[in-house]
XYZ file of C-alpha atoms in Angstrom:
570
model
C -25.291 -75.142 -21.693
C -27.972 -74.570 -25.101
C -28.787 -71.045 -25.677
C -32.853 -71.968 -26.284
C -34.836 -69.976 -28.874
C -35.558 -66.969 -27.877
C -37.606 -64.773 -29.674
C -35.964 -61.046 -29.329
C -36.376 -58.860 -27.475
C -38.900 -61.299 -24.967
C -38.048 -61.429 -21.801
C -36.478 -63.382 -19.795
C -35.276 -64.493 -16.266
C -32.907 -62.903 -14.574
C -30.281 -65.047 -12.453
C -30.284 -64.549 -8.621
C -27.912 -62.413 -8.304
C -29.712 -59.729 -11.191
C -32.554 -59.971 -8.979
C -30.994 -59.199 -5.526
C -30.043 -56.092 -7.358
C -32.984 -55.185 -8.797
C -34.208 -56.105 -5.611
C -32.206 -53.959 -3.656
C -32.611 -51.246 -6.535
C -36.446 -50.603 -5.996
C -35.969 -50.916 -1.779
C -33.355 -48.029 -2.348
C -34.476 -45.759 -5.959
C -32.585 -43.330 -7.462
C -28.953 -44.031 -6.167
C -25.574 -45.097 -7.889
C -24.423 -47.592 -5.490
C -23.774 -49.717 -7.562
C -22.178 -48.436 -10.188
C -18.954 -49.559 -11.673
C -16.936 -47.111 -13.735
C -13.581 -47.632 -16.020
C -11.186 -44.801 -17.610
C -8.622 -44.024 -19.640
C -6.412 -42.104 -20.774
C -5.913 -42.148 -24.416
C -3.070 -40.280 -25.834
C -2.148 -39.901 -29.222
C -4.237 -39.326 -33.106
C -8.112 -41.084 -32.015
C -10.430 -41.663 -34.960
C -13.410 -40.951 -32.916
C -15.763 -42.295 -35.628
C -13.730 -46.498 -34.976
C -14.202 -45.684 -31.004
C -18.288 -45.034 -31.526
C -18.221 -48.593 -33.729
C -15.978 -50.069 -31.707
C -17.808 -49.635 -28.747
C -21.230 -50.193 -30.057
C -19.875 -53.836 -31.203
C -19.589 -54.556 -28.015
C -22.900 -53.360 -27.148
C -24.265 -55.519 -29.751
C -22.950 -58.687 -29.669
C -23.694 -58.809 -25.359
C -27.308 -58.486 -24.896
C -27.095 -57.387 -21.406
C -25.312 -54.256 -21.875
C -28.264 -53.068 -23.803
C -31.474 -54.479 -21.998
C -33.523 -52.857 -19.552
C -35.918 -54.618 -16.342
C -39.486 -55.194 -16.670
C -41.819 -55.610 -13.852
C -43.977 -58.408 -14.533
C -47.123 -60.954 -12.129
C -44.390 -63.835 -12.059
C -41.106 -61.800 -11.110
C -38.525 -59.278 -13.306
C -37.456 -59.721 -16.186
C -34.759 -58.699 -18.351
C -35.659 -57.772 -22.248
C -32.351 -56.939 -24.942
C -33.253 -54.021 -27.001
C -31.962 -53.356 -30.233
C -28.274 -51.929 -30.222
C -29.646 -47.959 -30.987
C -30.406 -47.397 -27.514
C -27.612 -46.614 -26.913
C -24.927 -43.615 -27.554
C -22.166 -42.570 -26.499
C -21.707 -38.644 -25.467
C -18.770 -36.582 -26.630
C -17.702 -33.720 -24.556
C -14.798 -30.993 -26.332
C -12.919 -29.428 -24.031
C -10.242 -28.469 -26.164
C -10.687 -24.755 -26.299
C -10.478 -24.973 -22.359
C -7.404 -24.033 -21.242
C -5.521 -28.121 -20.149
C -5.282 -26.911 -16.457
C -8.971 -26.369 -16.512
C -10.180 -29.313 -19.076
C -8.740 -31.670 -16.145
C -10.537 -30.125 -13.996
C -13.718 -29.620 -15.555
C -13.173 -33.659 -17.253
C -12.521 -35.122 -13.641
C -16.175 -32.709 -12.974
C -18.356 -35.006 -15.612
C -17.164 -37.942 -15.007
C -17.934 -37.645 -10.959
C -21.856 -36.531 -12.483
C -21.320 -39.610 -14.552
C -20.363 -42.403 -12.196
C -22.714 -39.797 -9.289
C -25.971 -40.494 -11.785
C -28.042 -43.913 -11.253
C -29.451 -45.660 -13.625
C -33.181 -46.770 -14.397
C -33.668 -50.075 -14.747
C -36.297 -49.991 -16.834
C -34.505 -48.126 -19.551
C -31.965 -49.116 -21.605
C -29.134 -49.528 -22.132
C -26.688 -50.704 -18.757
C -24.115 -48.975 -20.274
C -23.296 -45.044 -20.336
C -20.141 -44.067 -22.565
C -18.520 -39.945 -22.630
C -15.477 -39.220 -24.427
C -13.922 -36.210 -23.273
C -11.266 -34.541 -25.963
C -8.782 -32.260 -23.463
C -6.765 -31.114 -26.494
C -6.024 -33.013 -29.816
C -4.248 -35.686 -28.514
C -5.904 -36.056 -25.822
C -8.498 -37.452 -24.601
C -10.352 -39.502 -21.852
C -12.939 -42.128 -22.740
C -15.478 -43.344 -19.298
C -18.373 -45.906 -19.184
C -19.991 -46.732 -16.504
C -22.078 -49.522 -15.966
C -24.515 -50.864 -14.035
C -23.631 -54.133 -11.659
C -26.297 -55.899 -13.183
C -24.541 -56.003 -16.287
C -20.992 -56.340 -15.488
C -18.575 -57.950 -12.947
C -14.575 -57.678 -12.968
C -14.290 -60.743 -15.337
C -16.310 -58.937 -17.627
C -13.976 -55.762 -18.004
C -10.873 -57.198 -19.471
C -13.656 -59.078 -21.967
C -14.833 -55.647 -22.575
C -11.975 -54.315 -23.554
C -10.296 -56.789 -26.026
C -13.211 -56.470 -27.792
C -12.920 -53.556 -27.810
C -9.596 -53.237 -28.731
C -10.879 -55.869 -32.014
C -12.528 -53.633 -33.562
C -11.270 -50.534 -33.002
C -7.763 -52.237 -34.494
C -10.287 -53.323 -37.942
C -11.694 -49.789 -37.513
C -9.197 -48.123 -37.815
C -7.793 -50.232 -40.832
C -11.302 -50.280 -42.314
C -11.737 -53.701 -42.147
C -15.007 -54.996 -40.962
C -15.228 -56.168 -36.969
C -15.244 -59.853 -37.532
C -15.482 -61.113 -33.223
C -16.026 -65.089 -33.196
C -19.199 -65.567 -32.526
C -20.748 -65.381 -28.562
C -21.752 -69.689 -27.508
C -24.213 -68.166 -25.192
C -25.718 -65.360 -24.114
C -26.052 -63.909 -20.355
C -30.244 -64.909 -20.622
C -28.834 -68.290 -21.597
C -26.851 -68.499 -18.305
C -29.914 -67.710 -15.715
C -31.850 -70.429 -17.416
C -29.771 -72.413 -16.889
C -28.973 -71.050 -13.430
C -32.825 -71.362 -12.593
C -33.290 -74.717 -14.455
C -30.643 -75.778 -12.061
C -31.683 -75.156 -8.603
C -33.434 -78.168 -7.395
C -30.767 -80.187 -8.534
C -28.836 -82.927 -5.982
C -25.490 -80.911 -6.452
C -27.522 -78.086 -5.284
C -29.370 -79.106 -2.657
C -26.171 -81.039 -1.029
C -24.116 -77.628 -1.218
C -26.571 -75.433 0.588
C -26.351 -78.547 2.779
C -23.525 -77.159 3.715
C -23.989 -74.030 4.233
C -26.672 -74.960 6.048
C -24.918 -76.540 8.744
C -21.058 -73.492 8.297
C -23.173 -71.315 8.683
C -25.228 -72.510 11.048
C -25.737 -69.840 14.328
C -23.389 -67.290 12.977
C -22.490 -63.924 14.177
C -20.981 -61.649 11.881
C -17.673 -60.347 12.924
C -18.344 -56.650 13.708
C -15.810 -53.588 14.270
C -15.936 -51.322 16.875
C -17.077 -48.347 15.002
C -16.826 -45.240 15.908
C -20.275 -44.145 15.772
C -23.841 -45.797 16.653
C -24.994 -47.148 12.983
C -27.528 -45.784 10.894
C -31.167 -47.671 11.099
C -30.779 -47.257 6.907
C -27.850 -47.279 4.640
C -26.618 -44.408 3.081
C -23.614 -46.129 1.229
C -22.217 -42.509 2.066
C -17.954 -44.164 2.207
C -14.195 -42.931 2.029
C -10.989 -45.360 1.642
C -7.441 -44.879 2.414
C -5.124 -46.482 1.669
C -2.775 -50.270 2.138
C 0.802 -50.648 0.828
C 2.965 -53.244 0.961
C 6.948 -53.109 0.289
C 8.206 -55.448 -1.856
C 10.155 -57.218 1.229
C 7.248 -58.054 2.809
C 5.411 -58.939 -0.403
C 8.195 -61.897 -1.625
C 7.753 -63.086 2.483
C 3.845 -63.535 2.399
C 4.788 -65.290 -1.083
C 7.707 -67.495 0.356
C 5.377 -68.228 3.341
C 2.682 -68.856 1.351
C 4.989 -71.686 -0.892
C 5.558 -73.398 2.277
C 2.182 -74.180 3.894
C 0.356 -74.351 0.297
C -1.673 -71.532 0.804
C -2.304 -68.887 -2.473
C -1.513 -64.862 -1.129
C -4.860 -64.438 -1.209
C -4.981 -67.101 1.939
C -2.616 -65.274 3.275
C -3.770 -61.898 3.596
C -6.700 -63.039 4.269
C -5.302 -65.344 7.579
C -3.560 -62.210 8.516
C -6.906 -59.640 8.372
C -8.453 -62.119 9.705
C -6.377 -62.575 13.096
C -6.639 -58.660 13.275
C -10.425 -59.570 12.832
C -10.826 -61.242 15.806
C -7.757 -58.949 18.069
C -10.143 -55.744 17.203
C -13.574 -57.912 18.344
C -12.544 -59.655 20.547
C -14.200 -62.704 18.604
C -12.452 -66.408 18.183
C -15.158 -66.629 15.434
C -14.330 -64.530 12.304
C -16.266 -64.239 9.201
C -15.512 -61.910 6.036
C -17.591 -62.338 2.512
C -15.484 -62.557 -0.600
C -16.521 -62.230 -4.033
C -15.574 -65.416 -6.665
C -15.752 -65.038 -10.394
C -19.248 -67.373 -10.599
C -17.446 -68.892 -13.812
C -17.910 -72.405 -13.887
C -18.796 -73.349 -16.998
C -16.435 -72.654 -19.838
C -19.379 -71.414 -22.080
C -19.594 -67.941 -20.006
C -16.139 -66.760 -20.159
C -16.139 -64.446 -23.209
C -19.355 -63.394 -22.074
C -19.784 -59.779 -20.290
C -21.975 -59.892 -17.243
C -22.624 -59.901 -13.590
C -21.531 -63.768 -12.479
C -19.137 -63.330 -9.332
C -20.687 -65.044 -6.411
C -19.697 -64.303 -3.083
C -18.742 -66.173 -0.142
C -18.871 -66.032 3.452
C -15.253 -67.595 4.380
C -16.045 -68.114 8.541
C -12.747 -68.824 10.616
C -12.353 -70.499 13.999
C -9.366 -68.968 15.902
C -10.022 -70.916 19.262
C -7.149 -71.499 21.270
C -4.474 -69.448 20.753
C -3.385 -71.119 17.263
C 0.176 -70.248 15.786
C 0.392 -68.866 12.788
C 0.688 -72.128 10.214
C -2.340 -73.321 11.810
C -3.909 -69.833 10.942
C -3.109 -70.597 7.748
C -4.379 -73.906 7.340
C -7.515 -73.386 8.791
C -7.866 -70.787 6.177
C -6.789 -72.981 3.460
C -9.548 -75.505 4.291
C -11.803 -73.148 5.445
C -11.277 -71.266 0.940
C -11.082 -74.753 -0.025
C -14.815 -76.291 1.199
C -15.918 -72.680 -0.203
C -14.922 -72.832 -3.799
C -16.528 -76.550 -3.631
C -19.548 -75.661 -2.888
C -19.506 -71.855 -5.141
C -22.871 -73.141 -7.207
C -25.396 -71.887 -4.315
C -25.926 -68.068 -5.467
C -25.401 -65.457 -2.658
C -28.967 -64.566 -2.898
C -30.145 -67.721 -2.372
C -27.875 -68.795 0.719
C -29.059 -65.290 2.177
C -32.603 -66.683 1.636
C -32.551 -69.961 3.107
C -31.181 -68.744 6.000
C -33.125 -65.789 6.955
C -31.378 -63.820 8.875
C -33.062 -61.194 10.500
C -31.406 -57.476 10.333
C -31.933 -53.678 10.604
C -31.700 -51.898 6.590
C -28.177 -50.320 8.194
C -26.238 -53.695 8.439
C -25.122 -55.989 5.457
C -26.006 -59.951 6.152
C -23.618 -62.988 7.217
C -21.221 -60.158 6.527
C -19.976 -57.011 7.281
C -16.186 -56.935 6.516
C -15.403 -57.726 2.404
C -11.996 -59.092 1.926
C -10.384 -59.443 -1.596
C -7.173 -60.127 -3.803
C -7.295 -58.171 -7.472
C -5.776 -58.426 -10.598
C -4.859 -54.493 -11.583
C -6.647 -52.944 -13.344
C -7.769 -53.962 -17.605
C -6.983 -51.718 -20.001
C -7.363 -51.812 -23.626
C -4.369 -52.622 -25.611
C -2.799 -51.751 -29.245
C -4.926 -49.215 -30.228
C -3.036 -48.170 -33.299
C -1.245 -44.478 -32.779
C -2.728 -44.403 -29.253
C -1.007 -44.047 -25.528
C -3.528 -46.078 -22.777
C -3.274 -45.818 -19.913
C -5.488 -46.017 -16.893
C -7.674 -42.715 -15.313
C -8.342 -43.815 -11.665
C -11.544 -42.832 -10.209
C -13.064 -41.578 -6.788
C -15.434 -43.879 -5.276
C -17.469 -42.776 -2.149
C -20.064 -44.971 -2.227
C -19.400 -48.145 0.831
C -21.521 -51.431 0.441
C -20.063 -52.457 3.722
C -18.653 -51.785 6.852
C -15.154 -51.888 5.654
C -14.144 -53.593 2.082
C -10.585 -54.203 1.332
C -9.316 -54.785 -1.971
C -5.984 -55.654 -2.391
C -4.407 -55.455 -5.351
C -1.384 -57.939 -6.565
C 0.996 -55.893 -8.894
C 3.988 -58.872 -8.686
C 6.907 -56.840 -6.841
C 4.764 -55.952 -4.416
C 1.081 -55.007 -3.075
C -1.115 -52.579 -2.891
C -4.558 -51.523 -1.974
C -7.239 -49.972 -0.197
C -9.330 -49.656 2.680
C -13.111 -48.533 1.718
C -15.289 -47.845 4.474
C -18.875 -46.727 5.683
C -17.954 -43.239 6.474
C -21.476 -43.393 9.095
C -19.449 -45.623 11.136
C -15.969 -45.180 10.733
C -13.606 -41.590 11.434
C -10.707 -41.300 9.358
C -7.742 -42.067 11.459
C -9.416 -44.833 12.458
C -9.286 -47.018 8.954
C -5.778 -45.576 8.920
C -5.112 -47.117 11.508
C -6.727 -50.288 10.648
C -4.241 -49.677 7.460
C -0.921 -49.641 9.440
C -2.415 -52.041 12.097
C -2.363 -54.540 9.119
C 0.196 -54.044 7.595
C 2.693 -54.079 11.234
C 0.753 -57.206 12.064
C 1.742 -58.948 8.297
C 5.324 -58.669 8.690
C 5.091 -59.845 12.120
C 2.739 -62.420 11.399
C 4.920 -63.232 8.310
C 8.061 -62.933 10.248
C 8.106 -65.589 13.569
C 4.407 -67.619 11.563
C 4.624 -70.483 14.588
C 3.588 -68.166 17.373
C 0.335 -68.162 18.793
C -1.478 -65.198 17.455
C -1.827 -64.043 21.142
C 1.946 -62.847 21.020
C 0.930 -59.758 19.088
C -0.149 -56.763 20.595
C -3.467 -54.935 18.880
C -3.242 -50.984 18.149
C -3.654 -49.289 21.004
C -6.633 -47.081 18.501
C -7.936 -50.883 17.643
C -8.641 -52.556 20.807
C -12.635 -51.872 20.966
C -12.067 -48.548 23.199
C -14.477 -47.206 20.422
C -18.536 -47.279 21.601
C -19.984 -50.735 19.946
C -21.934 -50.496 16.683
C -25.413 -49.335 18.236
C -28.251 -50.261 16.129
C -30.993 -47.213 17.116
C -34.448 -48.988 18.921
C -37.872 -49.763 18.094
C -39.231 -46.448 19.068
C -40.662 -46.105 22.758
C -43.702 -46.761 23.522
C -44.445 -49.449 21.431
C -47.599 -51.914 22.329
C -46.266 -55.129 22.693
C -47.711 -57.859 20.564
C -51.177 -59.161 20.702
C -51.360 -62.399 22.114
C -54.495 -63.345 20.476
C -54.282 -62.956 16.604
C -57.201 -60.838 15.072
C -59.211 -60.366 11.773
C -59.638 -57.889 9.010
C -60.794 -54.224 10.356
C -60.449 -52.256 8.103
C -60.920 -52.538 3.955
C -56.969 -52.296 3.795
C -56.284 -54.783 6.107
C -59.071 -57.156 4.194
C -56.764 -55.960 0.838
C -53.796 -56.783 2.289
C -54.402 -60.475 3.521
C -55.776 -61.280 0.418
C -52.764 -60.406 -1.332
C -50.924 -62.127 1.067
C -52.528 -65.529 0.486
C -52.472 -65.034 -3.508
C -48.560 -64.377 -3.336
C -47.276 -66.898 -0.466
C -49.965 -69.454 -1.186
C -50.864 -69.617 2.740
C -53.847 -67.891 4.252
C -52.397 -65.151 7.552
C -54.222 -66.042 11.222
C -54.587 -62.294 11.362
C -53.746 -58.890 11.584
C -50.973 -59.708 13.423
C -49.605 -62.202 11.007
C -45.419 -61.409 10.486
C -44.638 -61.563 6.348
C -41.134 -63.251 6.389
C -42.465 -65.299 9.215
C -45.125 -67.111 6.809
C -42.275 -67.399 4.273
C -41.911 -64.049 2.409
C -38.281 -63.285 1.143
C -37.338 -60.589 -0.582
C -38.361 -61.230 -4.085
C -42.071 -62.049 -2.858
C -42.094 -58.825 -0.893
C -41.637 -57.063 -4.578
C -44.531 -58.482 -5.756
C -46.850 -57.951 -2.852
C -46.057 -54.446 -3.164
C -46.831 -53.678 -6.417
C -49.777 -55.946 -6.602
C -50.876 -53.726 -3.770
C -49.569 -50.578 -6.102
C -51.366 -51.821 -9.084
C -54.953 -52.913 -6.652
C -54.492 -49.183 -5.397
C -52.752 -46.874 -7.990
C -50.223 -45.613 -5.489
C -46.455 -46.680 -5.497
C -45.713 -48.150 -2.893
C -41.924 -48.421 -1.319
C -40.944 -51.837 -0.960
C -39.459 -50.836 1.999
C -42.292 -50.399 3.767
C -42.983 -53.828 3.749
C -39.958 -54.142 6.052
C -40.099 -52.093 8.672
C -44.184 -52.978 9.230
C -43.657 -56.538 8.653
C -47.276 -57.279 10.212
C -50.728 -57.081 8.557
C -51.853 -53.985 10.559
C -48.572 -51.896 10.197
C -48.135 -52.780 6.661
C -52.156 -51.688 6.123
C -51.476 -48.325 8.777
C -48.716 -47.506 6.245
C -50.863 -47.822 3.475
C -53.733 -45.557 4.880
C -51.069 -43.004 5.832
C -49.114 -42.929 2.084
C -53.337 -42.468 0.518
C -54.144 -39.538 3.101
C -51.085 -38.103 1.497
C -50.103 -36.824 -1.535
C -49.775 -39.686 -4.346
C -46.985 -37.468 -5.771
C -44.977 -37.810 -2.286
C -46.420 -40.678 -1.269
C -42.483 -42.602 -0.327
C -42.536 -39.360 1.535
C -46.272 -39.145 3.446
C -45.234 -41.507 6.514
C -41.400 -41.313 7.583
C -39.990 -44.539 8.319
C -39.541 -45.570 11.955
C -35.441 -46.048 13.633
C -36.229 -49.025 14.506
C -34.904 -52.259 12.825
C -35.697 -54.269 9.193
C -36.692 -57.728 8.569
C -34.528 -58.918 5.933
C -35.303 -62.319 4.317
């Protein structure tokens, strides 16, 4: 993956994953949904100058951390800015009583985490050092997901540790040169999307996910029309004795702890939903090239793991099915999830994730700086009240035991329901591992999880909506004509009339952003991308734009409330 001869600060392509986050940010602007926090407590004699130098060197080395996203006629592009854009914030609470100082520190950390990034402004990393006492500090980093992933945090802390040690000793910070930058990976990814191997992988996913119906747990409340992101979490505790049995069973059947844990959770999902076809999403590092291993950036990909639990198999058979599905998914992991969504084009509302609603993952313990002279380092847990999925199970392998959390959408579930899910999962694991040959129907589903709650409901379209016209009609207004012309330019296809549907003509998320950007420039009006998802025909979109034009330009996004109906997701 040789790095291209790029001019400094010249716009570069986004990766597919970055492009999707950029689109989601435009679809729901001003939200902290994709903020990634990491915080450490530093006790001892801290050299603040050395800390600032070390952090600055990390930002200098990784262009993606000091970049911004610009919208161009050819789509979004990344622009790397000088390292001077990164300025850590230092907050002194040493004159405040210790208990109050820590309370204030937690408030500051929560506020930083809740503050959204402006993707059009560099950098993509914010740092705050809070002095609690002369020998007690809290270092908080918040990074936008568009510039980092789980693998990136150990890389970041390792470089920071080396840089801090050198700065404390008065030595130059001398880290090995990076072979490539993230922009080089994005360029390489784009250039390989048309290759035979990629097309073969895409064909596999089309066949594997054909007629997919995502597993959806019964909810306590109807699904909202638009995802709010409001979440909470419940802890999972797997005792050491059960963790040992999980590993022993896995070794006997040549499956990893992740596969065993996933298999049990999919059995639980099948029992709770009444579906034998069980689907979950899981992240994978996405770093299939050795050149990108030392980089900070957003490489992680999402795989859809689909398991057929029909025929009342024993748990050993379930393990074999999960193993086979996971191995096949790993072998076809190069297809970006964003490309998969674009190809499969699921139709859904903005209150539900495409292709799956449940995420399951097994993580390593949190990364920490190490070897900092004169300092004791410990992890500082950050509250996370953002939900990206209906249910997200994150397990952590601590060596002697397994712990985890179930993060859930508070719009859908009560805390007590998710607590029962956590307890039911642990109990089912114990039963399945204890007698893995027995059929899965032999195990009792916890009473509170038997689907007795109201099924997830998506609010319907406004009553009285007119049926689609059987015949296409031509544009009747200047706005309809402008929409038709813009669609023809962007899609390369001329719509038949004002009842033509953008997504049926081949539109997808990136093209939707381009259309709304062009229309906004033509009309000198800020138009939300979501308008096209709720008004996918020429006539509907033109009506929405006309309503915005008649309203105060400063409140254009609120001029016409979006209806509580389904939105198209390309």
